[in-house]
Amino acid sequence: MSSSGHGVWKPVAQNVEFDALESNCNAVLAVAETVRTTLGPKGLDKLLIDQAMNRHVTNDGVTILLSLKTIHPVARMIVEIAERQEEMVGDGTTTAVVMAAEMIKEGKKFVKEMGVHPSKIVEGIDSGVKFACKLLENEAKKIGINDVELEQIVKTSLASKLDGQKLSPLVISAIRAVGENAVYDGKYDFMKAISVVRKANMQDSYVNGIVLERKRMDNEMPVEVKNAKIIICKLDLKPIKEAWITDSSKYDDITSMETDKIRKSKEIVNALLSTGANVILIASPEVDQVIENLLISNKILAVRISEDEIEQLVRYTGAKPVRMMDDLKQSTIIGSADRIFESEDQGLIYIENGSGKNVTTIIVSGATKETSLERWRATKDGVNAAEAALNNGVVAGGGAAELHLAKKVKDLRLKGLESVGLDVVISALESIMRQILTNAGFNGLEKVMEVKASPEGFGIDVDSGEPINMWEKGILDPLLVKTTALEAAGEISKSVLRIDKNLAAEELNAQAVYESKR
Ligand code: ADP
Ligand code: MG
């Protein structure tokens, strides 16, 4: 990796690193090494420890990579791949990293050992990745929300996670409960319809409705409101700011401000109540004590919420955020739900049977903060995998879909040296199954050879080591995980292979920095 050995990257000899390919590849591979052993159902966890000795156990590729401290600038691209995968699909980060590392390792071999010019390899990688993605797309099976494949996708995604078995039924129920309510512009978007809430010391559960990790504003307010008429309030609820009067000797001003404040507060509360609302969800930055008291005396259930919570509440209750007093004159701003209540010992507010689009919440528990965080992340992976599967279809899992493509990609037969680029892609296609099996304690390479002779869709059972049909066993992955990972791996390997020297620049010009951050 770095020449200093401390992760602080320093180019050697007159600020130029002549053998950049070697050093960049080593750096990338070293970083990939930190996550590759987590891949698959038998993948192991990593313990992250920070300087303050905080511990965190995780199996999640992107979490591990983001926690690495000093990192070689080129190896940082690996982290970016994982982040991109997380953003675009939300699952499959380790898969993307393993494929990228394999392409870089193989590509380097051709450049170094056989003297192939990087540009030839890069062209081959490009065609190989495009072709492989196309083949995968043709092979993918479309699935519907009530198909058994949806369950299999979620189970496969959660197979390697802490308590994956326990969490998958919750994910599946939550998805089926929202169903078509999560379709936006013709695609499932579960971010809009399913929340995952983390709460230690509670049973794992799934709730039809919204659960807010909040308490009501004051204990005097009602704990429960049935037939709730809801306002989501963004109004300024601090009509008079005390800070306006800086000179405390002006008694007259202060008293007139006080009366003004009471008058204005009453005006606001009256306007709110005249809509018929009995629940007010408050996203305003400040709330005047007078307003709060008026809400209490009017037996209103008021709850503070954050900006981020507004969107889902709007969707679920049909309320529209109130920004100005005039908005209160429109009857359409009110939302409704059958019941809103606070569970005082859980410290959660439940909103049930909203009149808008259906929303569900999965509550994941955990004995410690760390386990609940890891279980929360796993649950999200499961939801994301399901979304990708419903939107784009599924392929055989366990690395089987990729592995059986190898032969076909070989058939692409590019002319001349570009064909070595295809070999690079083929290695990456085979690397997933090999890594999953290596992690399961087998000789990965040997097992992969064995499966190559089996029909399409076949892989190896991670327990027995015997060949199995992945479709029959219900080990399935979303197509999108594979194509996004392949494309990202192709991109990064192309950039790494094309760099022949690393230069220590005094200062990059602003345009270059801007471009590289885009
Ligand atoms: P990623 O970060 O890439 O999602 P995971 O650790 O979640 O990594 O592993 C996902 C891989 O594990 C997928 O290729 C999936 O098909 C595979 N997998 C899950 N369960 C099994 C199983 N029972 N047998 C073989 N492979 C499995
Ligand atoms: Mg996964």
Coordinates of C-alpha atoms in Angstrom, one line a residue, residues 148 152 396 456-458 467-476:
V148 CA -42.8 -16.3 -3.8
Q152 CA -36.8 -15.4 -1.6
A396 CA -30.0 -16.6 -9.9
E456 CA -27.4 -22.5 -16.0
G457 CA -28.7 -21.4 -12.7
F458 CA -26.6 -23.9 -10.8
P467 CA -24.2 -28.4 -6.7
I468 CA -27.8 -27.0 -6.5
N469 CA -30.2 -25.2 -8.7
M470 CA -30.4 -21.7 -7.3
W471 CA -33.9 -21.0 -8.8
E472 CA -35.2 -24.2 -7.1
K473 CA -33.6 -23.3 -3.8
G474 CA -35.0 -19.8 -4.0
I475 CA -31.6 -18.1 -3.8
L476 CA -32.2 -15.1 -5.9

